[in-house]
Amino acid sequence: MMNVDYILKEVPGSIKTERLIIRMPMPGDGKEVNGAIKASYAELKPWLGFAQILPEVDETEANTREAHAKFITRKALRYLIFCKETHRFIGSTGFHNIDWDVPKFEIGYWIDARMSGKGYMREAVGRLTELALNELGGRRVEIRCESGNIRSRKIPEHLGYELEGILKNEDLSVDGKRVTDTCIYGLVR
């Protein structure tokens, strides 16, 4: 029998911060997300599997629709980030590898390189951390990233996450050419 408790969990489809609107993906978002991926390809490719080959707009649209469906069923909670003032797409963040029984959440993120360096991602991930711990009853939030991804590591470090460990030779790089170390940052309630 299927456990429907987590599917019925109230999760906001849209949240706001001082400068941002953070909302679930919707049909029709693919074109804008795809443009950001293309503009940020060189920065994303070393770290993210979906950026190994430039996706077509239809592929990104299909991916955002899948993310929408997963959001509805609470299997994953991806959010798209927009500037409150201009409504420009900034990047993506969200919860994956959710364990509703604990509950615990892992946050992932990427930013349009043209919007980098303005503190937007720190603001968005900070708000998602609050959402997980204070509104969704989370006992643990974690962020995992490759040890060499210094810019990604700065986000949890600035937000007060603890570096719980570095798993040596834990994974392959996204291009499959080298073994990498994975940093695990955690914040618990």
PDB file of N, CA, C and O in Angstrom, residues 97-139:
ATOM      1  N   ASN A  97      16.427  13.912  -3.103  1.00  0.00           N
ATOM      2  CA  ASN A  97      16.770  12.874  -2.113  1.00  0.00           C
ATOM      3  C   ASN A  97      16.055  13.147  -0.788  1.00  0.00           C
ATOM      4  O   ASN A  97      16.655  13.122   0.287  1.00  0.00           O
ATOM      5  N   ILE A  98      14.773  13.404  -0.887  1.00  0.00           N
ATOM      6  CA  ILE A  98      13.959  13.679   0.297  1.00  0.00           C
ATOM      7  C   ILE A  98      13.635  12.361   1.003  1.00  0.00           C
ATOM      8  O   ILE A  98      13.253  11.385   0.363  1.00  0.00           O
ATOM      9  N   ASP A  99      13.768  12.356   2.308  1.00  0.00           N
ATOM     10  CA  ASP A  99      13.306  11.240   3.131  1.00  0.00           C
ATOM     11  C   ASP A  99      12.262  11.812   4.077  1.00  0.00           C
ATOM     12  O   ASP A  99      12.593  12.418   5.099  1.00  0.00           O
ATOM     13  N   TRP A 100      10.990  11.640   3.723  1.00  0.00           N
ATOM     14  CA  TRP A 100       9.899  12.212   4.504  1.00  0.00           C
ATOM     15  C   TRP A 100       9.743  11.527   5.860  1.00  0.00           C
ATOM     16  O   TRP A 100       9.129  12.094   6.767  1.00  0.00           O
ATOM     17  N   ASP A 101      10.291  10.314   6.033  1.00  0.00           N
ATOM     18  CA  ASP A 101      10.157   9.623   7.309  1.00  0.00           C
ATOM     19  C   ASP A 101      11.001  10.280   8.395  1.00  0.00           C
ATOM     20  O   ASP A 101      10.609  10.295   9.558  1.00  0.00           O
ATOM     21  N   VAL A 102      12.169  10.816   8.057  1.00  0.00           N
ATOM     22  CA  VAL A 102      13.048  11.386   9.080  1.00  0.00           C
ATOM     23  C   VAL A 102      12.459  12.682   9.651  1.00  0.00           C
ATOM     24  O   VAL A 102      12.398  12.786  10.882  1.00  0.00           O
ATOM     25  N   PRO A 103      12.061  13.688   8.957  1.00  0.00           N
ATOM     26  CA  PRO A 103      12.323  14.006   7.555  1.00  0.00           C
ATOM     27  C   PRO A 103      13.663  14.718   7.372  1.00  0.00           C
ATOM     28  O   PRO A 103      14.133  15.443   8.249  1.00  0.00           O
ATOM     29  N   LYS A 104      14.272  14.478   6.186  1.00  0.00           N
ATOM     30  CA  LYS A 104      15.513  15.151   5.826  1.00  0.00           C
ATOM     31  C   LYS A 104      15.473  15.515   4.356  1.00  0.00           C
ATOM     32  O   LYS A 104      14.760  14.887   3.562  1.00  0.00           O
ATOM     33  N   PHE A 105      16.249  16.537   4.020  1.00  0.00           N
ATOM     34  CA  PHE A 105      16.231  17.108   2.681  1.00  0.00           C
ATOM     35  C   PHE A 105      17.654  17.392   2.224  1.00  0.00           C
ATOM     36  O   PHE A 105      18.487  17.822   3.016  1.00  0.00           O
ATOM     37  N   GLU A 106      17.905  17.184   0.954  1.00  0.00           N
ATOM     38  CA  GLU A 106      19.166  17.598   0.346  1.00  0.00           C
ATOM     39  C   GLU A 106      18.857  18.722  -0.629  1.00  0.00           C
ATOM     40  O   GLU A 106      17.932  18.614  -1.440  1.00  0.00           O
ATOM     41  N   ILE A 107      19.617  19.814  -0.537  1.00  0.00           N
ATOM     42  CA  ILE A 107      19.408  20.957  -1.412  1.00  0.00           C
ATOM     43  C   ILE A 107      20.456  20.965  -2.514  1.00  0.00           C
ATOM     44  O   ILE A 107      21.643  20.793  -2.247  1.00  0.00           O
ATOM     45  N   GLY A 108      19.981  21.165  -3.734  1.00  0.00           N
ATOM     46  CA  GLY A 108      20.862  21.362  -4.878  1.00  0.00           C
ATOM     47  C   GLY A 108      20.570  22.724  -5.486  1.00  0.00           C
ATOM     48  O   GLY A 108      19.522  23.315  -5.218  1.00  0.00           O
ATOM     49  N   TYR A 109      21.472  23.215  -6.313  1.00  0.00           N
ATOM     50  CA  TYR A 109      21.268  24.539  -6.899  1.00  0.00           C
ATOM     51  C   TYR A 109      22.221  24.769  -8.059  1.00  0.00           C
ATOM     52  O   TYR A 109      23.276  24.158  -8.157  1.00  0.00           O
ATOM     53  N   TRP A 110      21.802  25.671  -8.944  1.00  0.00           N
ATOM     54  CA  TRP A 110      22.672  26.212  -9.990  1.00  0.00           C
ATOM     55  C   TRP A 110      22.147  27.595 -10.355  1.00  0.00           C
ATOM     56  O   TRP A 110      20.977  27.894 -10.158  1.00  0.00           O
ATOM     57  N   ILE A 111      23.038  28.436 -10.878  1.00  0.00           N
ATOM     58  CA  ILE A 111      22.676  29.812 -11.179  1.00  0.00           C
ATOM     59  C   ILE A 111      23.070  30.166 -12.611  1.00  0.00           C
ATOM     60  O   ILE A 111      24.070  29.656 -13.125  1.00  0.00           O
ATOM     61  N   ASP A 112      22.273  31.011 -13.221  1.00  0.00           N
ATOM     62  CA  ASP A 112      22.621  31.603 -14.507  1.00  0.00           C
ATOM     63  C   ASP A 112      23.896  32.416 -14.274  1.00  0.00           C
ATOM     64  O   ASP A 112      23.918  33.306 -13.422  1.00  0.00           O
ATOM     65  N   ALA A 113      24.951  32.100 -14.983  1.00  0.00           N
ATOM     66  CA  ALA A 113      26.246  32.746 -14.758  1.00  0.00           C
ATOM     67  C   ALA A 113      26.160  34.264 -14.880  1.00  0.00           C
ATOM     68  O   ALA A 113      26.927  34.982 -14.229  1.00  0.00           O
ATOM     69  N   ARG A 114      25.222  34.759 -15.654  1.00  0.00           N
ATOM     70  CA  ARG A 114      25.061  36.208 -15.815  1.00  0.00           C
ATOM     71  C   ARG A 114      24.516  36.854 -14.541  1.00  0.00           C
ATOM     72  O   ARG A 114      24.579  38.072 -14.385  1.00  0.00           O
ATOM     73  N   MET A 115      23.982  36.054 -13.625  1.00  0.00           N
ATOM     74  CA  MET A 115      23.399  36.561 -12.385  1.00  0.00           C
ATOM     75  C   MET A 115      24.253  36.215 -11.164  1.00  0.00           C
ATOM     76  O   MET A 115      23.877  36.504 -10.031  1.00  0.00           O
ATOM     77  N   SER A 116      25.383  35.605 -11.394  1.00  0.00           N
ATOM     78  CA  SER A 116      26.268  35.153 -10.328  1.00  0.00           C
ATOM     79  C   SER A 116      26.950  36.327  -9.626  1.00  0.00           C
ATOM     80  O   SER A 116      27.143  37.387 -10.210  1.00  0.00           O
ATOM     81  N   GLY A 117      27.306  36.125  -8.366  1.00  0.00           N
ATOM     82  CA  GLY A 117      28.069  37.108  -7.617  1.00  0.00           C
ATOM     83  C   GLY A 117      27.244  38.193  -6.951  1.00  0.00           C
ATOM     84  O   GLY A 117      27.794  39.143  -6.403  1.00  0.00           O
ATOM     85  N   LYS A 118      25.927  38.048  -6.963  1.00  0.00           N
ATOM     86  CA  LYS A 118      25.047  39.063  -6.377  1.00  0.00           C
ATOM     87  C   LYS A 118      24.380  38.592  -5.077  1.00  0.00           C
ATOM     88  O   LYS A 118      23.544  39.288  -4.525  1.00  0.00           O
ATOM     89  N   GLY A 119      24.711  37.382  -4.626  1.00  0.00           N
ATOM     90  CA  GLY A 119      24.133  36.848  -3.399  1.00  0.00           C
ATOM     91  C   GLY A 119      22.756  36.230  -3.569  1.00  0.00           C
ATOM     92  O   GLY A 119      22.117  35.846  -2.583  1.00  0.00           O
ATOM     93  N   TYR A 120      22.291  36.116  -4.801  1.00  0.00           N
ATOM     94  CA  TYR A 120      20.954  35.562  -5.032  1.00  0.00           C
ATOM     95  C   TYR A 120      20.841  34.106  -4.574  1.00  0.00           C
ATOM     96  O   TYR A 120      19.857  33.720  -3.941  1.00  0.00           O
ATOM     97  N   MET A 121      21.846  33.291  -4.918  1.00  0.00           N
ATOM     98  CA  MET A 121      21.744  31.874  -4.566  1.00  0.00           C
ATOM     99  C   MET A 121      21.841  31.690  -3.059  1.00  0.00           C
ATOM    100  O   MET A 121      21.112  30.876  -2.481  1.00  0.00           O
ATOM    101  N   ARG A 122      22.685  32.428  -2.406  1.00  0.00           N
ATOM    102  CA  ARG A 122      22.765  32.341  -0.941  1.00  0.00           C
ATOM    103  C   ARG A 122      21.410  32.702  -0.326  1.00  0.00           C
ATOM    104  O   ARG A 122      20.938  32.060   0.604  1.00  0.00           O
ATOM    105  N   GLU A 123      20.758  33.726  -0.861  1.00  0.00           N
ATOM    106  CA  GLU A 123      19.444  34.147  -0.372  1.00  0.00           C
ATOM    107  C   GLU A 123      18.398  33.055  -0.596  1.00  0.00           C
ATOM    108  O   GLU A 123      17.604  32.746   0.299  1.00  0.00           O
ATOM    109  N   ALA A 124      18.412  32.446  -1.780  1.00  0.00           N
ATOM    110  CA  ALA A 124      17.436  31.402  -2.098  1.00  0.00           C
ATOM    111  C   ALA A 124      17.662  30.147  -1.256  1.00  0.00           C
ATOM    112  O   ALA A 124      16.714  29.594  -0.682  1.00  0.00           O
ATOM    113  N   VAL A 125      18.899  29.703  -1.160  1.00  0.00           N
ATOM    114  CA  VAL A 125      19.199  28.488  -0.386  1.00  0.00           C
ATOM    115  C   VAL A 125      18.955  28.739   1.096  1.00  0.00           C
ATOM    116  O   VAL A 125      18.482  27.856   1.822  1.00  0.00           O
ATOM    117  N   GLY A 126      19.233  29.939   1.557  1.00  0.00           N
ATOM    118  CA  GLY A 126      18.924  30.281   2.948  1.00  0.00           C
ATOM    119  C   GLY A 126      17.440  30.167   3.228  1.00  0.00           C
ATOM    120  O   GLY A 126      17.028  29.624   4.261  1.00  0.00           O
ATOM    121  N   ARG A 127      16.626  30.646   2.301  1.00  0.00           N
ATOM    122  CA  ARG A 127      15.165  30.556   2.482  1.00  0.00           C
ATOM    123  C   ARG A 127      14.692  29.109   2.422  1.00  0.00           C
ATOM    124  O   ARG A 127      13.814  28.708   3.184  1.00  0.00           O
ATOM    125  N   LEU A 128      15.270  28.311   1.518  1.00  0.00           N
ATOM    126  CA  LEU A 128      14.895  26.895   1.458  1.00  0.00           C
ATOM    127  C   LEU A 128      15.310  26.151   2.724  1.00  0.00           C
ATOM    128  O   LEU A 128      14.595  25.256   3.186  1.00  0.00           O
ATOM    129  N   THR A 129      16.440  26.538   3.282  1.00  0.00           N
ATOM    130  CA  THR A 129      16.873  25.924   4.542  1.00  0.00           C
ATOM    131  C   THR A 129      15.853  26.210   5.635  1.00  0.00           C
ATOM    132  O   THR A 129      15.457  25.293   6.380  1.00  0.00           O
ATOM    133  N   GLU A 130      15.403  27.455   5.726  1.00  0.00           N
ATOM    134  CA  GLU A 130      14.360  27.814   6.700  1.00  0.00           C
ATOM    135  C   GLU A 130      13.080  27.035   6.438  1.00  0.00           C
ATOM    136  O   GLU A 130      12.432  26.555   7.380  1.00  0.00           O
ATOM    137  N   LEU A 131      12.694  26.925   5.184  1.00  0.00           N
ATOM    138  CA  LEU A 131      11.492  26.176   4.818  1.00  0.00           C
ATOM    139  C   LEU A 131      11.594  24.732   5.306  1.00  0.00           C
ATOM    140  O   LEU A 131      10.664  24.213   5.937  1.00  0.00           O
ATOM    141  N   ALA A 132      12.720  24.098   5.034  1.00  0.00           N
ATOM    142  CA  ALA A 132      12.895  22.693   5.413  1.00  0.00           C
ATOM    143  C   ALA A 132      12.837  22.503   6.924  1.00  0.00           C
ATOM    144  O   ALA A 132      12.121  21.623   7.421  1.00  0.00           O
ATOM    145  N   LEU A 133      13.580  23.315   7.648  1.00  0.00           N
ATOM    146  CA  LEU A 133      13.687  23.118   9.092  1.00  0.00           C
ATOM    147  C   LEU A 133      12.492  23.647   9.870  1.00  0.00           C
ATOM    148  O   LEU A 133      12.075  23.035  10.857  1.00  0.00           O
ATOM    149  N   ASN A 134      11.936  24.775   9.454  1.00  0.00           N
ATOM    150  CA  ASN A 134      10.900  25.433  10.247  1.00  0.00           C
ATOM    151  C   ASN A 134       9.479  25.168   9.784  1.00  0.00           C
ATOM    152  O   ASN A 134       8.559  25.202  10.594  1.00  0.00           O
ATOM    153  N   GLU A 135       9.287  24.951   8.485  1.00  0.00           N
ATOM    154  CA  GLU A 135       7.928  24.790   7.980  1.00  0.00           C
ATOM    155  C   GLU A 135       7.596  23.359   7.561  1.00  0.00           C
ATOM    156  O   GLU A 135       6.440  22.955   7.627  1.00  0.00           O
ATOM    157  N   LEU A 136       8.606  22.596   7.129  1.00  0.00           N
ATOM    158  CA  LEU A 136       8.354  21.219   6.698  1.00  0.00           C
ATOM    159  C   LEU A 136       8.738  20.203   7.764  1.00  0.00           C
ATOM    160  O   LEU A 136       8.633  19.005   7.547  1.00  0.00           O
ATOM    161  N   GLY A 137       9.182  20.678   8.917  1.00  0.00           N
ATOM    162  CA  GLY A 137       9.493  19.772  10.027  1.00  0.00           C
ATOM    163  C   GLY A 137      10.778  18.995   9.855  1.00  0.00           C
ATOM    164  O   GLY A 137      10.977  17.976  10.517  1.00  0.00           O
ATOM    165  N   GLY A 138      11.661  19.462   8.990  1.00  0.00           N
ATOM    166  CA  GLY A 138      12.907  18.739   8.743  1.00  0.00           C
ATOM    167  C   GLY A 138      13.787  18.645   9.973  1.00  0.00           C
ATOM    168  O   GLY A 138      13.859  19.568  10.774  1.00  0.00           O
ATOM    169  N   ARG A 139      14.432  17.502  10.112  1.00  0.00           N
ATOM    170  CA  ARG A 139      15.390  17.296  11.200  1.00  0.00           C
ATOM    171  C   ARG A 139      16.809  17.519  10.697  1.00  0.00           C
ATOM    172  O   ARG A 139      17.727  17.706  11.474  1.00  0.00           O
TER     173      ARG A 139
END
